[in-house]
């Protein structure tokens, strides 16, 4: 939901801003802009509808000199995507420019008051209200920029990460955050700003993750100063980021999504590293050791998440219920936070989020904490808000996920949830030693099984061409594979814009079967497990109505292979591990169909990677 970049130092700022925006483009890509104080002291704002590459072209004949600037790539919330609504926004006098990620909920009230006092607005955005308010306070109260920003922030309701530049002081950027991420990179006589660390790591590994209600005064030639809205000086913690550049580049793949699909065997190894000891046949999660008492006391687990992470949560429910015998509820974070749920101190709430910044999941975390629950985070982005707000948790360690459609984070989340269920089940004594050993040793074979599945890439690419005609798809699975069906359908719809629905296979006859005709492709996950015969019957029902079946079957299957239109063989594994293998061909199928249809796979329309607004 919008990416923010900033720089102040000795280098030319424009290339740093553009490169940074490109790294953050996954957060939003409907318009982009920069504000810089040029060598001649002008505060120039250049912005345009479209992608960062469009902005670069737009600036070709502009004065892009200067060593201080801020930049933004937008995902529209208030006001359509257009050059006027693109950030940065000027104050009325054009002395101040601002970039913002978040939503100001009371912007209409504030705007009304400012307009009544004669302030002239140029855009439809909530963001412009902030910069106009800052200038209004600055001029009416005759105060410096920091004081004006502090006073303005106390009037805002909502979420923000902002950076502010004042033409009259080319040596300063002021930045602040509330519920939207903001990272400051500290170099030698230079500072960087980013919505996450990816625009910064090329220059420095020293960063400060701003906390809510923190305001950073970033001044050339001085140490970083952080204050709160009352102007008390705070002591920010300087952290070291452990991220290398190769992890955030495409590495020869045409899209990040394909690269991330292919990274999964390695990601899973990273996720398990130091946690699974095959020789000792042991799973160790430090959070389970450190918070054993709280976790063992759980009378119920509530999983909160959105989108793909919610699908991983549905698998987590089955794992925890079957291995730990604790009842589990899985909630959409957006519903949970607003429906006055029953939560108490005997609940453990697990929040799953790749980005660690999803606004609804973060709000659900805080609601759970306020009601006394013990909160456990399962996140990917190190240092993001959810891991910082939860009582404990486990990172999935799959590296930065840049493609908007989540792939490696899903399999990483499932793996962490499985390790959690195993570690907890062992502590509770709800899992036999034999069951435990069998799962642990089989889990260690999954990366190799994933590698064998990735060899199907060319075949799935070919097969995809047959299905670009479809305007609807159905995905069916049972048990652990029902959430995989939901996830397969989500992948297809978000990147190819084909309508797709996931269903538990047995539910088909309660409605969706009416949709089946010769134009309807149905993806059926049908490995050789306990449900095989039942799913086979569903396939026959589909074929009897001339539906096209793409079946995921276990290697060597010779029954479904004869009746399905297309067959993709997956390696045999334990039922609880099937999602880790079955999801790979479905990710590839969605990817190739979208590529065949000429869609922008890494940046699908209307979506953004990190949903930091409600
Ligand atoms: C789908 C997708 C989204 C996210 C959802 C939650 O491919 O990426 O559905 O899963 O927006 O995001 P996180 O996991 O960052 O909380």
Coordinates of C-alpha atoms and ligand atoms in Angstrom, one line a residue:
X1 CA 0.0 0.0 0.0
X2 CA 2.3 2.8 -1.3
X3 CA 6.0 2.8 -1.0
X4 CA 8.1 5.6 0.5
X5 CA 11.7 6.4 -0.2
X6 CA 13.9 9.3 1.0
X7 CA 17.5 10.4 1.0
X8 CA 19.7 13.1 2.4
X9 CA 23.5 13.1 2.1
X10 CA 26.3 13.9 -0.4
X11 CA 25.2 11.8 -3.3
X12 CA 22.8 12.8 -6.1
X13 CA 19.4 11.9 -4.8
X14 CA 17.4 11.2 -8.0
X15 CA 19.0 7.8 -8.9
X16 CA 18.7 6.7 -5.3
X17 CA 15.0 7.6 -5.2
X18 CA 14.2 5.9 -8.5
X19 CA 16.0 2.7 -7.6
X20 CA 14.3 2.7 -4.2
X21 CA 10.9 3.2 -5.8
X22 CA 11.5 0.3 -8.1
X23 CA 12.3 -2.0 -5.2
X24 CA 9.1 -0.8 -3.5
X25 CA 6.9 -0.9 -6.5
X26 CA 5.3 -4.2 -5.3
X27 CA 3.5 -2.0 -2.7
X28 CA 1.6 0.0 -5.3
X29 CA 2.1 1.0 -8.8
X30 CA -0.7 3.3 -10.1
X31 CA 1.3 6.5 -10.0
X32 CA 4.7 7.7 -8.7
X33 CA 6.5 11.0 -7.9
X34 CA 9.5 12.6 -6.4
X35 CA 10.2 15.9 -4.5
X36 CA 13.7 17.2 -4.4
X37 CA 15.4 20.4 -3.4
X38 CA 17.5 21.2 -6.5
X39 CA 21.0 22.6 -6.5
X40 CA 19.5 26.1 -7.1
X41 CA 17.3 25.7 -4.0
X42 CA 14.0 25.1 -5.7
X43 CA 11.6 22.5 -4.3
X44 CA 10.5 20.5 -7.4
X45 CA 7.8 18.0 -7.4
X46 CA 7.6 15.7 -10.5
X47 CA 4.8 13.1 -10.6
X48 CA 2.9 11.1 -13.1
X49 CA 0.2 8.4 -13.4
X50 CA 1.7 5.0 -14.2
X51 CA 4.7 3.1 -13.0
X52 CA 8.1 4.2 -11.8
X53 CA 9.5 3.7 -15.3
X54 CA 6.9 6.3 -16.5
X55 CA 8.1 8.7 -13.9
X56 CA 11.7 8.2 -15.0
X57 CA 10.8 9.1 -18.6
X58 CA 8.7 12.0 -17.4
X59 CA 11.8 13.4 -15.6
X60 CA 14.1 13.1 -18.6
X61 CA 14.0 16.8 -19.4
X62 CA 13.7 18.0 -15.9
X63 CA 16.2 19.4 -13.4
X64 CA 17.0 16.4 -11.3
X65 CA 20.0 17.8 -9.4
X66 CA 20.1 17.8 -5.6
X67 CA 21.1 15.8 -2.6
X68 CA 17.9 15.7 -0.7
X69 CA 14.6 14.3 -1.7
X70 CA 11.6 12.1 -1.0
X71 CA 9.6 9.8 -3.4
X72 CA 6.5 7.7 -3.5
X73 CA 4.8 4.9 -5.5
X74 CA 1.1 4.9 -5.0
X75 CA -1.8 2.4 -4.5
X76 CA -4.8 4.7 -4.6
X77 CA -7.2 4.9 -1.7
X78 CA -8.7 8.4 -1.8
X79 CA -8.9 9.9 -5.3
X80 CA -8.4 8.0 -8.6
X81 CA -5.0 7.2 -9.9
X82 CA -3.9 10.4 -11.7
X83 CA -1.0 12.8 -11.8
X84 CA -2.8 15.2 -9.6
X85 CA -3.5 12.7 -6.9
X86 CA 0.0 11.2 -7.1
X87 CA 2.4 12.0 -4.3
X88 CA 4.3 14.1 -3.3
X89 CA 1.8 16.8 -2.5
X90 CA 2.7 20.4 -2.0
X91 CA 1.3 22.8 0.6
X92 CA -0.6 25.7 -0.8
X93 CA 2.5 28.0 -0.9
X94 CA 4.6 25.1 -2.4
X95 CA 7.1 25.5 0.3
X96 CA 6.4 22.1 1.8
X97 CA 6.1 18.7 0.1
X98 CA 4.9 15.5 1.7
X99 CA 4.6 11.7 0.9
X100 CA 2.3 9.5 2.8
X101 CA 1.4 5.8 3.1
X102 CA -1.8 5.1 5.1
X103 CA -5.3 6.5 5.4
X104 CA -6.4 9.6 7.3
X105 CA -9.9 8.8 8.4
X106 CA -10.9 12.3 9.5
X107 CA -9.5 14.0 6.4
X108 CA -12.9 15.2 5.3
X109 CA -13.5 17.1 8.6
X110 CA -10.0 18.6 8.6
X111 CA -10.3 19.6 5.0
X112 CA -13.7 21.3 5.6
X113 CA -12.2 23.4 8.4
X114 CA -9.1 24.3 6.3
X115 CA -11.2 25.2 3.3
X116 CA -13.5 27.3 5.5
X117 CA -10.3 29.2 6.5
X118 CA -9.4 29.8 2.9
X119 CA -6.9 27.0 2.2
X120 CA -7.0 26.0 -1.5
X121 CA -6.6 22.2 -2.3
X122 CA -5.4 20.7 -5.5
X123 CA -6.2 17.0 -5.2
X124 CA -8.8 14.6 -3.8
X125 CA -6.4 12.8 -1.5
X126 CA -6.4 12.5 2.2
X127 CA -2.7 13.1 2.1
X128 CA -3.0 16.7 0.9
X129 CA -4.8 17.5 4.2
X130 CA -1.7 16.7 6.2
X131 CA 0.6 19.0 4.3
X132 CA -1.9 21.8 4.2
X133 CA -2.5 21.4 8.0
X134 CA 1.2 21.5 8.6
X135 CA 1.6 24.7 6.7
X136 CA -1.5 26.2 8.3
X137 CA -0.1 25.5 11.8
X138 CA 3.4 26.7 10.8
X139 CA 2.1 30.1 9.5
X140 CA -0.7 30.7 12.0
X141 CA 1.4 29.8 15.0
X142 CA 4.7 30.9 13.6
X143 CA 6.5 27.7 14.6
X144 CA 9.3 25.6 13.0
X145 CA 8.5 22.6 10.8
X146 CA 9.0 20.0 13.5
X147 CA 6.6 21.8 15.9
X148 CA 4.1 22.1 13.1
X149 CA 4.4 18.5 12.2
X150 CA 4.0 17.4 15.8
X151 CA 0.9 19.6 16.3
X152 CA -0.6 18.4 13.0
X153 CA -0.1 14.7 13.9
X154 CA -2.1 15.1 17.1
X155 CA -5.1 16.0 15.0
X156 CA -4.9 13.1 12.6
X157 CA -7.0 9.9 13.1
X158 CA -5.8 7.0 11.0
X159 CA -2.6 5.5 9.8
X160 CA 0.4 7.1 8.4
X161 CA 4.1 6.9 7.4
X162 CA 5.1 10.4 6.2
X163 CA 8.1 12.2 5.0
X164 CA 8.2 16.0 4.8
X165 CA 10.5 18.3 3.0
X166 CA 10.6 22.1 3.4
X167 CA 12.2 24.2 0.7
X168 CA 13.5 26.7 3.2
X169 CA 15.7 24.0 4.9
X170 CA 17.5 21.8 2.4
X171 CA 19.3 20.0 5.3
X172 CA 16.4 18.3 6.8
X173 CA 13.7 15.6 6.3
X174 CA 11.1 15.0 8.9
X175 CA 9.5 11.6 9.0
X176 CA 6.8 10.0 11.2
X177 CA 4.9 6.9 11.6
X178 CA 1.7 5.5 13.1
X179 CA 0.6 2.0 12.0
X180 CA 2.3 2.2 8.7
X181 CA 5.9 1.0 8.4
X182 CA 8.9 3.3 8.1
X183 CA 12.6 2.4 8.3
X184 CA 15.5 4.8 8.5
X185 CA 18.9 3.7 7.1
X186 CA 22.0 5.3 8.8
X187 CA 25.0 5.6 6.5
X188 CA 28.2 7.7 6.8
X189 CA 27.0 11.3 6.7
X190 CA 23.8 10.2 5.0
X191 CA 20.4 8.9 5.8
X192 CA 17.9 6.8 3.8
X193 CA 14.2 6.3 4.3
X194 CA 12.1 3.3 3.1
X195 CA 8.8 1.6 3.7
X196 CA 11.0 -1.4 4.2
X197 CA 14.7 -2.0 4.2
X198 CA 14.9 -3.1 0.5
X199 CA 15.8 0.4 -0.9
X200 CA 18.4 0.9 1.9
X201 CA 20.4 -2.3 2.1
X202 CA 22.6 -1.5 -0.9
X203 CA 24.0 1.5 1.0
X204 CA 24.0 0.5 4.7
X205 CA 22.9 -2.3 7.0
X206 CA 22.3 -0.1 10.0
X207 CA 18.6 0.8 10.4
X208 CA 16.1 2.1 12.8
X209 CA 12.5 0.8 12.6
X210 CA 10.4 3.7 13.7
X211 CA 7.7 2.9 16.3
X212 CA 4.2 4.3 16.4
X213 CA 4.0 8.0 17.2
X214 CA 7.7 8.5 16.6
X215 CA 8.9 11.5 14.6
X216 CA 12.4 11.4 13.1
X217 CA 14.3 14.6 12.6
X218 CA 16.8 13.6 9.9
X219 CA 19.4 16.4 9.6
X220 CA 22.4 16.5 7.3
X221 CA 25.6 16.3 9.3
X222 CA 23.9 15.5 12.6
X223 CA 22.9 12.3 14.5
X224 CA 19.4 11.0 13.9
X225 CA 17.0 12.4 16.4
X226 CA 13.7 10.8 17.3
X227 CA 11.0 12.5 19.4
X228 CA 7.4 11.8 20.3
X229 CA 4.5 14.2 19.6
X230 CA 5.2 15.9 23.0
X231 CA 8.8 16.5 21.8
X232 CA 10.4 14.1 24.3
X233 CA 13.7 12.8 22.9
X234 CA 13.6 9.0 22.5
X235 CA 16.5 6.5 22.1
X236 CA 15.8 4.5 19.0
X237 CA 17.4 1.1 18.7
X238 CA 19.8 0.7 15.8
X239 CA 19.5 -2.7 14.2
X240 CA 21.6 -4.5 11.7
X241 CA 19.6 -5.9 8.7
X242 CA 20.7 -9.2 7.3
X243 CA 19.5 -9.1 3.7
X244 CA 21.6 -9.3 0.6
X245 CA 20.9 -7.6 -2.7
X246 CA 20.6 -10.9 -4.7
X247 CA 17.6 -11.8 -2.6
X248 CA 15.6 -8.8 -3.9
X249 CA 16.6 -9.1 -7.6
X250 CA 15.1 -11.4 -10.3
X251 CA 18.2 -13.5 -10.7
X252 CA 17.6 -14.3 -14.4
X253 CA 13.9 -15.2 -14.0
X254 CA 11.3 -13.3 -16.1
X255 CA 9.2 -12.5 -13.1
X256 CA 9.7 -12.4 -9.3
X257 CA 6.7 -14.8 -9.0
X258 CA 8.5 -17.5 -11.0
X259 CA 11.7 -16.9 -9.1
X260 CA 9.9 -17.2 -5.8
X261 CA 8.1 -20.4 -6.9
X262 CA 11.5 -21.9 -7.8
X263 CA 13.1 -20.7 -4.5
X264 CA 10.8 -22.9 -2.4
X265 CA 13.0 -25.9 -1.9
X266 CA 15.8 -23.6 -0.6
X267 CA 13.3 -21.5 1.4
X268 CA 12.0 -24.6 3.1
X269 CA 15.5 -25.6 4.1
X270 CA 16.1 -22.1 5.5
X271 CA 12.8 -22.3 7.3
X272 CA 13.7 -25.6 9.0
X273 CA 17.4 -24.8 9.5
X274 CA 18.3 -24.9 13.2
X275 CA 14.8 -26.0 14.0
X276 CA 14.7 -29.5 12.8
X277 CA 17.4 -32.0 13.7
X278 CA 16.9 -35.2 11.7
X279 CA 19.5 -37.2 13.5
X280 CA 18.0 -36.3 16.9
X281 CA 14.6 -36.5 15.4
X282 CA 13.7 -33.2 17.0
X283 CA 11.8 -30.0 16.3
X284 CA 12.9 -27.0 18.3
X285 CA 11.2 -23.6 18.1
X286 CA 12.7 -21.1 20.5
X287 CA 9.3 -19.5 21.1
X288 CA 7.9 -22.9 22.3
X289 CA 10.8 -23.3 24.7
X290 CA 10.6 -19.7 26.0
X291 CA 6.8 -19.6 26.3
X292 CA 6.1 -23.2 27.0
X293 CA 3.8 -22.4 30.0
X294 CA 1.6 -20.0 28.1
X295 CA 1.3 -22.2 25.1
X296 CA 0.6 -25.4 27.0
X297 CA -2.1 -23.5 28.9
X298 CA -4.1 -22.8 25.7
X299 CA -7.7 -23.9 25.9
X300 CA -8.2 -22.7 22.4
X301 CA -6.2 -21.3 19.5
X302 CA -7.6 -18.6 17.3
X303 CA -5.7 -18.0 14.0
X304 CA -6.1 -14.6 12.5
X305 CA -4.9 -13.7 9.0
X306 CA -6.0 -12.5 5.5
X307 CA -5.8 -13.9 2.0
X308 CA -3.1 -16.5 1.4
X309 CA -2.0 -16.3 5.0
X310 CA -5.6 -17.2 6.0
X311 CA -5.4 -20.3 3.7
X312 CA -2.2 -21.3 5.5
X313 CA -4.2 -20.8 8.8
X314 CA -6.8 -23.3 7.6
X315 CA -4.1 -25.9 7.2
X316 CA -2.6 -24.8 10.6
X317 CA -6.0 -25.5 12.2
X318 CA -6.0 -29.1 10.9
X319 CA -2.4 -29.6 12.0
X320 CA -2.8 -28.2 15.5
X321 CA -6.1 -30.0 16.1
X322 CA -4.8 -33.3 15.0
X323 CA -1.4 -33.1 16.6
X324 CA -2.1 -31.1 19.7
X325 CA -5.8 -31.8 20.3
X326 CA -6.5 -28.1 21.0
X327 CA -9.6 -26.6 19.3
X328 CA -8.7 -24.0 16.7
X329 CA -10.7 -21.3 15.0
X330 CA -9.5 -19.6 11.9
X331 CA -10.8 -16.0 11.4
X332 CA -10.4 -13.4 8.8
X333 CA -8.6 -10.7 10.7
X334 CA -10.9 -8.0 9.2
X335 CA -14.0 -9.7 10.5
X336 CA -12.5 -10.7 13.9
X337 CA -11.5 -7.2 14.8
X338 CA -15.0 -5.7 14.4
X339 CA -17.3 -8.4 15.7
X340 CA -16.7 -8.2 19.4
X341 CA -15.3 -11.7 19.6
X342 CA -15.0 -13.7 22.9
X343 CA -11.3 -13.8 23.8
X344 CA -9.7 -14.3 27.1
X345 CA -6.4 -15.2 28.8
X346 CA -6.8 -18.9 28.1
X347 CA -6.7 -18.2 24.3
X348 CA -3.6 -18.3 22.2
X349 CA -4.0 -16.1 19.1
X350 CA -1.7 -16.9 16.2
X351 CA -1.4 -14.0 13.7
X352 CA -0.1 -15.1 10.3
X353 CA 1.3 -12.4 7.9
X354 CA 4.0 -12.4 5.2
X355 CA 4.5 -8.7 5.3
X356 CA 3.9 -8.3 9.1
X357 CA 2.1 -5.1 8.2
X358 CA -1.4 -6.0 7.2
X359 CA -3.6 -3.5 8.9
X360 CA -6.4 -5.8 9.8
X361 CA -4.1 -8.5 11.1
X362 CA -2.3 -6.0 13.2
X363 CA -5.5 -4.6 14.6
X364 CA -6.6 -8.2 15.4
X365 CA -3.3 -8.7 17.3
X366 CA -3.9 -5.7 19.4
X367 CA -7.5 -6.6 20.1
X368 CA -6.4 -10.0 21.2
X369 CA -3.7 -8.6 23.4
X370 CA -6.0 -6.1 25.0
X371 CA -8.3 -9.0 25.9
X372 CA -5.5 -10.8 27.6
X373 CA -4.8 -13.5 25.0
X374 CA -1.2 -14.7 24.4
X375 CA -0.3 -13.7 20.9
X376 CA 2.1 -15.6 18.6
X377 CA 3.2 -14.2 15.2
X378 CA 4.1 -16.2 12.1
X379 CA 5.7 -13.6 9.8
X380 CA 8.2 -13.2 7.1
X381 CA 9.3 -9.6 7.1
X382 CA 11.9 -9.2 9.8
X383 CA 11.3 -6.2 12.1
X384 CA 7.8 -5.5 10.8
X385 CA 5.0 -4.4 13.0
X386 CA 3.3 -7.7 13.8
X387 CA 6.4 -9.5 15.1
X388 CA 7.1 -6.4 17.2
X389 CA 3.6 -6.3 18.6
X390 CA 3.1 -10.0 19.4
X391 CA 4.3 -11.7 22.6
X392 CA 6.4 -14.1 20.7
X393 CA 6.5 -15.9 17.3
X394 CA 8.5 -17.6 14.6
X395 CA 9.8 -16.1 11.4
X396 CA 9.3 -18.2 8.3
X397 CA 12.7 -17.1 6.9
X398 CA 11.8 -17.5 3.2
X399 CA 13.5 -14.2 2.3
X400 CA 11.8 -11.1 0.7
X401 CA 8.7 -11.9 -1.3
X402 CA 8.3 -9.3 -4.0
X403 CA 5.8 -10.8 -6.5
X404 CA 2.4 -9.6 -5.4
X405 CA 1.0 -13.1 -5.5
X406 CA 2.2 -14.9 -2.5
X407 CA 3.9 -18.3 -3.1
X408 CA 7.0 -19.1 -1.0
X409 CA 5.5 -17.4 2.0
X410 CA 2.5 -19.8 1.9
X411 CA 4.7 -22.9 2.0
X412 CA 6.9 -21.3 4.6
X413 CA 3.8 -20.5 6.8
X414 CA 2.6 -24.0 6.5
X415 CA 6.0 -25.4 7.5
X416 CA 6.2 -23.1 10.5
X417 CA 2.7 -24.1 11.6
X418 CA 3.6 -27.8 11.2
X419 CA 6.8 -27.3 13.3
X420 CA 4.7 -25.5 15.9
X421 CA 2.1 -28.3 16.0
X422 CA 4.9 -30.9 16.3
X423 CA 6.8 -29.1 19.0
X424 CA 3.6 -28.4 21.0
X425 CA 2.1 -31.8 20.4
X426 CA 5.3 -33.4 21.8
X427 CA 5.2 -31.2 24.9
X428 CA 1.5 -32.0 25.5
X429 CA 2.0 -35.7 24.8
X430 CA -0.8 -35.7 22.2
X431 CA 1.4 -37.2 19.5
X432 CA 3.0 -40.6 19.5
X433 CA 6.8 -40.9 19.1
X434 CA 6.2 -42.9 16.0
X435 CA 3.9 -40.3 14.4
X436 CA 6.3 -37.5 15.4
X437 CA 9.4 -39.2 13.9
X438 CA 7.5 -40.2 10.7
X439 CA 6.4 -36.6 10.1
X440 CA 9.8 -35.1 11.0
X441 CA 11.7 -37.4 8.6
X442 CA 9.2 -37.0 5.8
X443 CA 9.2 -33.2 6.2
X444 CA 12.9 -33.2 5.5
X445 CA 12.3 -34.9 2.2
X446 CA 9.9 -32.2 1.0
X447 CA 12.5 -29.8 -0.5
X448 CA 13.7 -32.6 -2.8
X449 CA 10.1 -33.4 -3.7
X450 CA 9.5 -29.8 -4.5
X451 CA 12.6 -29.8 -6.8
X452 CA 11.1 -32.7 -8.7
X453 CA 7.8 -30.8 -9.1
X454 CA 9.6 -27.8 -10.5
X455 CA 10.8 -29.9 -13.3
X456 CA 7.2 -29.9 -14.5
X457 CA 7.4 -26.2 -15.3
X458 CA 7.7 -26.7 -19.1
X459 CA 4.9 -29.2 -19.2
X460 CA 2.6 -27.0 -17.1
X461 CA 3.5 -24.0 -19.3
X462 CA 2.3 -26.1 -22.4
X463 CA -0.8 -27.3 -20.7
X464 CA -1.7 -23.7 -19.6
X465 CA -2.1 -22.7 -23.2
X466 CA -5.2 -25.0 -23.5
X467 CA -7.0 -23.1 -20.7
X468 CA -6.6 -19.4 -21.5
X469 CA -10.1 -19.5 -23.1
X470 CA -11.7 -20.1 -19.7
X471 CA -13.5 -17.4 -17.9
X472 CA -14.2 -19.6 -14.9
X473 CA -12.3 -22.3 -13.0
X474 CA -13.3 -24.5 -10.1
X475 CA -10.7 -25.9 -7.7
X476 CA -11.6 -28.9 -5.5
X477 CA -9.7 -30.6 -2.7
X478 CA -10.5 -32.4 0.6
X479 CA -9.0 -32.3 4.1
X480 CA -5.6 -30.7 4.0
X481 CA -6.0 -30.1 0.3
X482 CA -9.2 -28.0 0.6
X483 CA -7.2 -24.9 1.6
X484 CA -4.8 -25.7 -1.2
X485 CA -7.8 -25.6 -3.6
X486 CA -8.7 -22.2 -2.2
X487 CA -5.2 -21.0 -2.6
X488 CA -4.9 -22.3 -6.1
X489 CA -8.1 -20.4 -7.1
X490 CA -6.9 -17.2 -5.4
X491 CA -3.6 -17.4 -7.3
X492 CA -5.4 -17.8 -10.6
X493 CA -7.9 -15.0 -10.1
X494 CA -5.4 -12.4 -8.8
X495 CA -2.9 -12.7 -11.6
X496 CA -4.9 -13.8 -14.6
X497 CA -8.3 -12.1 -13.7
X498 CA -10.1 -15.4 -14.4
X499 CA -12.9 -16.0 -12.0
X500 CA -12.0 -19.0 -9.9
X501 CA -13.5 -20.7 -6.8
X502 CA -12.1 -23.3 -4.4
X503 CA -14.5 -25.8 -2.8
X504 CA -14.2 -28.8 -0.6
X505 CA -14.8 -31.5 -3.2
X506 CA -17.8 -33.1 -1.5
X507 CA -19.6 -29.7 -1.5
X508 CA -19.7 -29.6 -5.2
X509 CA -23.0 -31.5 -5.4
X510 CA -24.5 -28.9 -3.1
X511 CA -24.5 -26.1 -5.7
X512 CA -21.3 -25.6 -7.8
X513 CA -22.1 -28.7 -9.9
X514 CA -24.7 -26.6 -11.7
X515 CA -21.9 -24.6 -13.2
X516 CA -20.2 -27.6 -14.9
X517 CA -20.3 -27.8 -18.7
X518 CA -17.8 -28.3 -21.4
X519 CA -16.4 -24.8 -20.9
X520 CA -15.6 -25.3 -17.2
X521 CA -12.1 -26.5 -16.2
X522 CA -12.0 -28.1 -12.8
X523 CA -8.7 -28.6 -11.0
X524 CA -9.0 -31.5 -8.7
X525 CA -6.4 -32.3 -6.1
X526 CA -6.6 -36.1 -5.8
X527 CA -3.5 -37.7 -4.3
X528 CA -3.6 -41.3 -3.2
X529 CA -4.8 -40.7 0.4
X530 CA -7.8 -41.7 2.5
X531 CA -10.1 -39.5 0.4
X532 CA -9.0 -40.9 -2.9
X533 CA -12.1 -42.9 -3.7
X534 CA -14.4 -40.1 -2.8
X535 CA -12.6 -37.6 -4.9
X536 CA -12.5 -40.1 -7.8
X537 CA -16.3 -40.1 -7.6
X538 CA -16.4 -36.3 -7.8
X539 CA -14.2 -36.5 -10.9
X540 CA -16.6 -38.9 -12.5
X541 CA -19.5 -36.6 -11.7
X542 CA -17.6 -33.8 -13.5
X543 CA -16.8 -35.9 -16.5
X544 CA -20.4 -37.0 -16.7
X545 CA -21.3 -33.4 -17.2
X546 CA -18.5 -32.8 -19.8
X547 CA -16.4 -30.7 -17.5
X548 CA -12.6 -30.5 -18.2
X549 CA -10.6 -32.1 -15.4
X550 CA -7.0 -31.2 -14.5
X551 CA -6.1 -33.7 -11.9
X552 CA -3.2 -33.6 -9.4
X553 CA -2.6 -37.3 -8.7
X554 CA 0.1 -39.3 -6.9
X555 CA 2.9 -40.7 -9.1
X556 CA 1.8 -43.9 -10.8
X557 CA -1.9 -43.3 -10.5
X558 CA -3.6 -45.3 -13.3
X559 CA -7.3 -44.7 -12.5
X560 CA -7.8 -41.0 -12.5
X561 CA -5.1 -40.7 -15.2
X562 CA -7.5 -42.5 -17.6
X563 CA -10.5 -40.2 -17.1
X564 CA -9.0 -36.8 -16.5
X565 CA -8.3 -34.5 -19.4
X566 CA -4.9 -33.4 -18.0
X567 CA -2.9 -35.1 -15.3
X568 CA -0.1 -33.7 -13.1
X569 CA 1.7 -36.2 -11.0
X570 CA 2.9 -35.2 -7.6
X571 CA 5.1 -37.2 -5.3
X572 CA 3.5 -39.3 -2.6
X573 CA 3.9 -37.9 0.9
X574 CA 2.1 -37.9 4.2
X575 CA -1.4 -36.3 4.1
X576 CA -0.4 -33.5 6.4
X577 CA 2.5 -32.6 4.0
X578 CA 0.4 -32.7 0.8
X579 CA -0.2 -28.9 0.8
X580 CA 3.6 -28.4 0.5
X581 CA 3.8 -30.4 -2.7
X582 CA 0.3 -29.8 -4.2
X583 CA 0.6 -26.1 -4.1
X584 CA 3.6 -25.9 -6.4
X585 CA 1.9 -27.1 -9.6
X586 CA -1.1 -24.8 -8.8
X587 CA 1.2 -21.8 -8.5
X588 CA 2.9 -22.7 -11.8
X589 CA -0.5 -23.2 -13.5
X590 CA -1.7 -19.8 -12.4
X591 CA 1.6 -18.2 -13.4
X592 CA 1.6 -19.7 -16.9
X593 CA -2.0 -19.0 -17.6
X594 CA -1.5 -15.4 -16.6
X595 CA 1.7 -15.2 -18.8
X596 CA -0.2 -16.7 -21.8
X597 CA -2.9 -14.1 -21.3
X598 CA -0.2 -11.3 -21.3
X599 CA -0.9 -10.2 -17.8
X600 CA 1.5 -8.3 -15.6
X601 CA 2.2 -11.2 -13.2
X602 CA 4.2 -9.4 -10.6
X603 CA 2.0 -6.3 -10.5
X604 CA -1.6 -7.4 -11.1
X605 CA -4.1 -4.6 -11.4
X606 CA -5.7 -3.2 -8.3
X607 CA -3.5 -5.2 -5.9
X608 CA -0.6 -4.3 -3.7
X609 CA 1.7 -6.5 -1.7
X610 CA 1.4 -5.0 1.7
X611 CA -2.2 -4.0 2.7
X612 CA -1.5 -1.4 5.3
X613 CA -5.0 0.1 5.0
X614 CA -8.3 -1.5 6.0
Ligands
LIG1 C1 -2.4 -13.3 -2.3 C2 -1.8 -12.4 -1.3 C3 -2.7 -11.8 -0.3 C4 -2.0 -11.7 1.0 C5 -2.8 -10.9 2.1 C6 -2.2 -11.0 3.4 O1 -1.4 -13.8 -3.1 O2 -0.7 -12.1 -1.3 O3 -3.9 -12.4 -0.2 O4 -1.8 -13.0 1.5 O5 -3.0 -9.6 1.6 O6 -0.9 -10.4 3.4 P1 0.1 -10.7 4.6 O7 0.4 -12.2 4.6 O8 1.3 -9.8 4.3 O9 -0.6 -10.3 5.9

